[in-house]
XYZ file of N, CA and C in Angstrom:
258
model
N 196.138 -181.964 80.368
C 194.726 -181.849 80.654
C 194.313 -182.815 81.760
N 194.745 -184.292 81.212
C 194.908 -185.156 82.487
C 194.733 -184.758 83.906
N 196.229 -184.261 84.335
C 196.938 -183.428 85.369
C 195.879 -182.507 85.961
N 195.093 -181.446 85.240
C 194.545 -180.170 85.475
C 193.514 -181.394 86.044
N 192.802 -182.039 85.939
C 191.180 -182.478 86.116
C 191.806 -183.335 87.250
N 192.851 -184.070 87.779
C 192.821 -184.873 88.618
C 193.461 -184.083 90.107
N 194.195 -183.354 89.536
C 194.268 -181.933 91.034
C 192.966 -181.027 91.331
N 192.102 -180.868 90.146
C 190.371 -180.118 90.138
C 190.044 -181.333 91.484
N 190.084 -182.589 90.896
C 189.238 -183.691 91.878
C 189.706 -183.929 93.254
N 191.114 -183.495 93.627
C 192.180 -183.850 94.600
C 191.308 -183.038 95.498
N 191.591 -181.285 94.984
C 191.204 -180.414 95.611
C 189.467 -180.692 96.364
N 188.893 -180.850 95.390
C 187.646 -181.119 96.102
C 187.361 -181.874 97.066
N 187.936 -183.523 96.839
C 188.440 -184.416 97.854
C 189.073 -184.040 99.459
N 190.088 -183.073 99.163
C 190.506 -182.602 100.462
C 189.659 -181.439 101.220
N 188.474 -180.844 99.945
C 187.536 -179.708 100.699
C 186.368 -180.980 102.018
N 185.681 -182.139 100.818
C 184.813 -182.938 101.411
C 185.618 -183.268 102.781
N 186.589 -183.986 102.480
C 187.343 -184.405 104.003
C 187.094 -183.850 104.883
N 187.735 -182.457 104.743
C 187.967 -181.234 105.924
C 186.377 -181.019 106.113
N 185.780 -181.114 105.621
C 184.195 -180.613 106.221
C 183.901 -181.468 107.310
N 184.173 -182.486 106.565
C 183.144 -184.295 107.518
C 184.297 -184.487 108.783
N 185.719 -184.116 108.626
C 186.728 -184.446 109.558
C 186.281 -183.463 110.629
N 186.152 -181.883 110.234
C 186.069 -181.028 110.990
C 184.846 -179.912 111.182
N 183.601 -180.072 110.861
C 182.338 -179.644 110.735
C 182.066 -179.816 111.980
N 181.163 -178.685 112.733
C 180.454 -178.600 114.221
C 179.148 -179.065 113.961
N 178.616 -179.885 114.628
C 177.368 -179.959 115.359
C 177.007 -178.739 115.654
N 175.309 -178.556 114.938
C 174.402 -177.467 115.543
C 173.406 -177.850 115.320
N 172.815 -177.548 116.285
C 171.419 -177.063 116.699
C 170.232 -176.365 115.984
N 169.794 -176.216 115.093
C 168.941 -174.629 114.684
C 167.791 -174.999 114.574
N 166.977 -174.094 114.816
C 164.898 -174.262 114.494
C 164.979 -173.548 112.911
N 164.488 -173.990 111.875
C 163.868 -173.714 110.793
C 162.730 -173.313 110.742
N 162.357 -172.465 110.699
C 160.578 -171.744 110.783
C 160.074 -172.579 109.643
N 158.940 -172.910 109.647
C 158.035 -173.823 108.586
C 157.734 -172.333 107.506
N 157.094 -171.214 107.649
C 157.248 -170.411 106.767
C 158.220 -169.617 106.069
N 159.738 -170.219 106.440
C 160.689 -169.813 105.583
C 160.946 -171.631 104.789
N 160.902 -172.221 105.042
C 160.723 -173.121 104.447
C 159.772 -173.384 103.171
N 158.475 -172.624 103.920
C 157.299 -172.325 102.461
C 157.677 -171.372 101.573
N 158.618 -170.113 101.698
C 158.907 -169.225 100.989
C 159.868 -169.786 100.147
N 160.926 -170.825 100.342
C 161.593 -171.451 100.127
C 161.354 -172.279 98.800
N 160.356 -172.853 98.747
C 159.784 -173.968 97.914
C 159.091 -173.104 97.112
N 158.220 -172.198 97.250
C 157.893 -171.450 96.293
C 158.416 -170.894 95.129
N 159.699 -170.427 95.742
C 161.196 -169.640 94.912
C 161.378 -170.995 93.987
N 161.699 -171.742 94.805
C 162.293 -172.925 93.612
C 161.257 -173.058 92.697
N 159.982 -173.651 93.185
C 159.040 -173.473 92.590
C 158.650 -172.800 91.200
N 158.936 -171.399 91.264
C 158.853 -170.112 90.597
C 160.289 -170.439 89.441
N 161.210 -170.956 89.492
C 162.190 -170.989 88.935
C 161.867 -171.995 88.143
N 161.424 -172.986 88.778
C 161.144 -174.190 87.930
C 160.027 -173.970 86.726
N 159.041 -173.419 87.040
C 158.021 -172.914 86.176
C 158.883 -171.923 85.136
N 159.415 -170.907 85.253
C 159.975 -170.237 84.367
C 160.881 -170.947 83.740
N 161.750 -171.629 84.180
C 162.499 -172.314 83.410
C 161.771 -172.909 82.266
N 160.577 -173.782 82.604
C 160.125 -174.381 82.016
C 159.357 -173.715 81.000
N 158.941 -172.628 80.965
C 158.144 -171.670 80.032
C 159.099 -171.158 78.937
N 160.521 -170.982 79.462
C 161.739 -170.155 78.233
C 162.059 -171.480 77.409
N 161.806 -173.177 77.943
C 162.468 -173.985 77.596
C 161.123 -174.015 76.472
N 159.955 -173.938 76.936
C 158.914 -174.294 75.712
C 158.821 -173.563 75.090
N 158.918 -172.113 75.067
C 158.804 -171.118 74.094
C 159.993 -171.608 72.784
N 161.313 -171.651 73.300
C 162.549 -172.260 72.384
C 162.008 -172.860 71.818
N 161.463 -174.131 72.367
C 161.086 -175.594 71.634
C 160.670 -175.412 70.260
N 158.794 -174.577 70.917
C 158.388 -174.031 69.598
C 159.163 -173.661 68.560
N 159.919 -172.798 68.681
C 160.325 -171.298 67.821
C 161.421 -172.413 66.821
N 161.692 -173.772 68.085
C 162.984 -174.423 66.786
C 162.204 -175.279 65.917
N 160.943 -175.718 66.579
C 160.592 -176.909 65.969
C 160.132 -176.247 64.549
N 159.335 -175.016 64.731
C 158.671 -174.309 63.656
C 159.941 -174.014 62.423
N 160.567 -173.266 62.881
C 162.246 -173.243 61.916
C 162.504 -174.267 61.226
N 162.098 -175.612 62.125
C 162.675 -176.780 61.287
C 161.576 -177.010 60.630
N 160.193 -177.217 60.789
C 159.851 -177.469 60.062
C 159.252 -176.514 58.471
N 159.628 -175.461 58.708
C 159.731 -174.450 57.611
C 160.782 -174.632 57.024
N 161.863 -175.070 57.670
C 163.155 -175.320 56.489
C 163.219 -176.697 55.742
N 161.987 -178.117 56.187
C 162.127 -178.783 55.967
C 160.740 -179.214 55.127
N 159.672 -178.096 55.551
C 158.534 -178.157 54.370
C 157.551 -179.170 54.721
N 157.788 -179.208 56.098
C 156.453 -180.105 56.962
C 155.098 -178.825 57.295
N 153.744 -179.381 57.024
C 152.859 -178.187 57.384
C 152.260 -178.568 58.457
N 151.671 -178.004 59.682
C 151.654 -179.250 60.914
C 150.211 -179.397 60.551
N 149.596 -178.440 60.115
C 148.002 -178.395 59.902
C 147.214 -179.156 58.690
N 148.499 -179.998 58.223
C 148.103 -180.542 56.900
C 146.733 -181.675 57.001
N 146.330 -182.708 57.787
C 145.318 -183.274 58.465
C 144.775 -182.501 59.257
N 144.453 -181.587 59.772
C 143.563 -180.919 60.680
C 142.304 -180.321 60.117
N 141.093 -180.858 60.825
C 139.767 -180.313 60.291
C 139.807 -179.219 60.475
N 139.468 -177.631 59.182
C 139.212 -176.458 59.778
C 137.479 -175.957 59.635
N 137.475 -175.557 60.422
C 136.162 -174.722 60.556
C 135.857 -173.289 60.363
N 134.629 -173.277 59.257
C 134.739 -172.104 59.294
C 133.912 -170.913 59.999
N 134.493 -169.489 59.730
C 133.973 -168.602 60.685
C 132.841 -167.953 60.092
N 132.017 -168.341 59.827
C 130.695 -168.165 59.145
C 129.718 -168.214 60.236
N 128.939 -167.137 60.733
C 127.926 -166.598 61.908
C 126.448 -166.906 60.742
N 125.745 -168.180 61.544
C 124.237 -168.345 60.665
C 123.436 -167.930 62.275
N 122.415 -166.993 61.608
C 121.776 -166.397 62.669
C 120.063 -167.578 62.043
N 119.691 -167.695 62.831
C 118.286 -168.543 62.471
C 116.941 -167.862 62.904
Protein backbone atom coordinates (compact mmCIF):
# COMPACT_ATOMS: atom_id res chain seq x y z
CA UNK A 1 0.00 0.00 0.00
CA UNK A 2 3.05 2.00 1.03
CA UNK A 3 4.56 1.50 -2.56
CA UNK A 4 1.07 2.27 -4.45
CA UNK A 5 0.72 5.96 -2.61
CA UNK A 6 4.42 6.92 -2.97
CA UNK A 7 4.59 6.19 -6.97
CA UNK A 8 0.61 8.03 -6.86
CA UNK A 9 2.96 11.06 -5.33
CA UNK A 10 6.15 10.41 -7.66
CA UNK A 11 3.85 10.56 -10.57
CA UNK A 12 2.31 13.77 -9.71
CA UNK A 13 5.69 15.26 -8.76
CA UNK A 14 7.05 14.55 -12.22
CA UNK A 15 3.49 15.96 -13.83
CA UNK A 16 4.16 19.50 -11.52
CA UNK A 17 7.86 19.53 -12.77
CA UNK A 18 7.15 19.07 -16.43
CA UNK A 19 4.54 21.88 -16.33
CA UNK A 20 6.81 24.64 -14.43
CA UNK A 21 10.08 23.12 -16.43
CA UNK A 22 8.19 23.28 -19.67
CA UNK A 23 4.87 25.49 -19.74
CA UNK A 24 4.66 28.52 -22.49
CA UNK A 25 4.13 31.95 -21.71
CA UNK A 26 0.79 33.46 -23.00
CA UNK A 27 -0.78 36.23 -23.49
CA UNK A 28 -4.79 36.16 -23.33
CA UNK A 29 -7.63 38.99 -22.66
CA UNK A 30 -10.34 37.52 -20.31
CA UNK A 31 -13.63 39.34 -21.04
CA UNK A 32 -14.93 40.73 -17.57
CA UNK A 33 -18.41 39.16 -18.56
CA UNK A 34 -17.19 35.69 -18.85
CA UNK A 35 -15.62 36.14 -15.75
CA UNK A 36 -19.18 37.35 -14.28
CA UNK A 37 -20.81 34.27 -15.76
CA UNK A 38 -18.14 32.50 -14.13
CA UNK A 39 -18.71 33.48 -10.50
CA UNK A 40 -22.22 33.16 -10.78
CA UNK A 41 -21.95 29.27 -11.75
CA UNK A 42 -19.80 28.82 -8.77
CA UNK A 43 -21.96 30.89 -7.05
CA UNK A 44 -25.11 28.79 -8.00
CA UNK A 45 -23.26 25.62 -6.90
CA UNK A 46 -22.36 26.93 -3.76
CA UNK A 47 -25.92 27.88 -2.84
CA UNK A 48 -27.23 24.49 -3.86
CA UNK A 49 -24.80 22.74 -2.25
CA UNK A 50 -25.62 24.45 0.62
CA UNK A 51 -29.49 23.93 0.47
CA UNK A 52 -29.04 19.69 -0.06
CA UNK A 53 -26.47 20.07 2.92
CA UNK A 54 -29.36 21.81 5.12
CA UNK A 55 -32.18 19.92 4.03
CA UNK A 56 -29.93 16.51 5.27
CA UNK A 57 -29.09 18.31 8.40
CA UNK A 58 -32.70 18.69 9.23
CA UNK A 59 -34.04 15.31 8.16
CA UNK A 60 -30.89 13.77 10.53
CA UNK A 61 -31.20 15.96 13.31
CA UNK A 62 -35.11 15.24 13.45
CA UNK A 63 -34.36 11.20 13.19
CA UNK A 64 -32.16 11.71 16.02
CA UNK A 65 -34.06 13.39 17.90
CA UNK A 66 -37.17 11.10 17.48
CA UNK A 67 -35.01 8.17 18.19
CA UNK A 68 -33.71 9.82 21.18
CA UNK A 69 -37.09 11.43 22.54
CA UNK A 70 -35.96 15.12 22.54
CA UNK A 71 -39.21 17.43 21.61
CA UNK A 72 -37.65 20.68 20.17
CA UNK A 73 -40.93 22.59 20.98
CA UNK A 74 -40.91 21.55 24.52
CA UNK A 75 -40.20 25.45 25.91
CA UNK A 76 -41.75 27.23 23.09
CA UNK A 77 -44.67 29.68 23.67
CA UNK A 78 -47.68 28.52 21.43
CA UNK A 79 -50.32 30.68 20.28
CA UNK A 80 -53.44 30.17 19.59
CA UNK A 81 -55.47 30.36 16.33
CA UNK A 82 -58.50 31.83 17.73
CA UNK A 83 -59.93 34.95 15.28
CA UNK A 84 -61.71 37.63 18.08
CA UNK A 85 -63.53 39.96 15.82
CA UNK A 86 -64.45 43.22 18.15
Amino acid sequence: MKKRILRVFGVVYLCLCGMFLFGANSQAYIDPSAVTYAIQAIAGIVIAIGAAVGIYFRRAKKKLNDKLGIDENKNKEVESDDIIIK
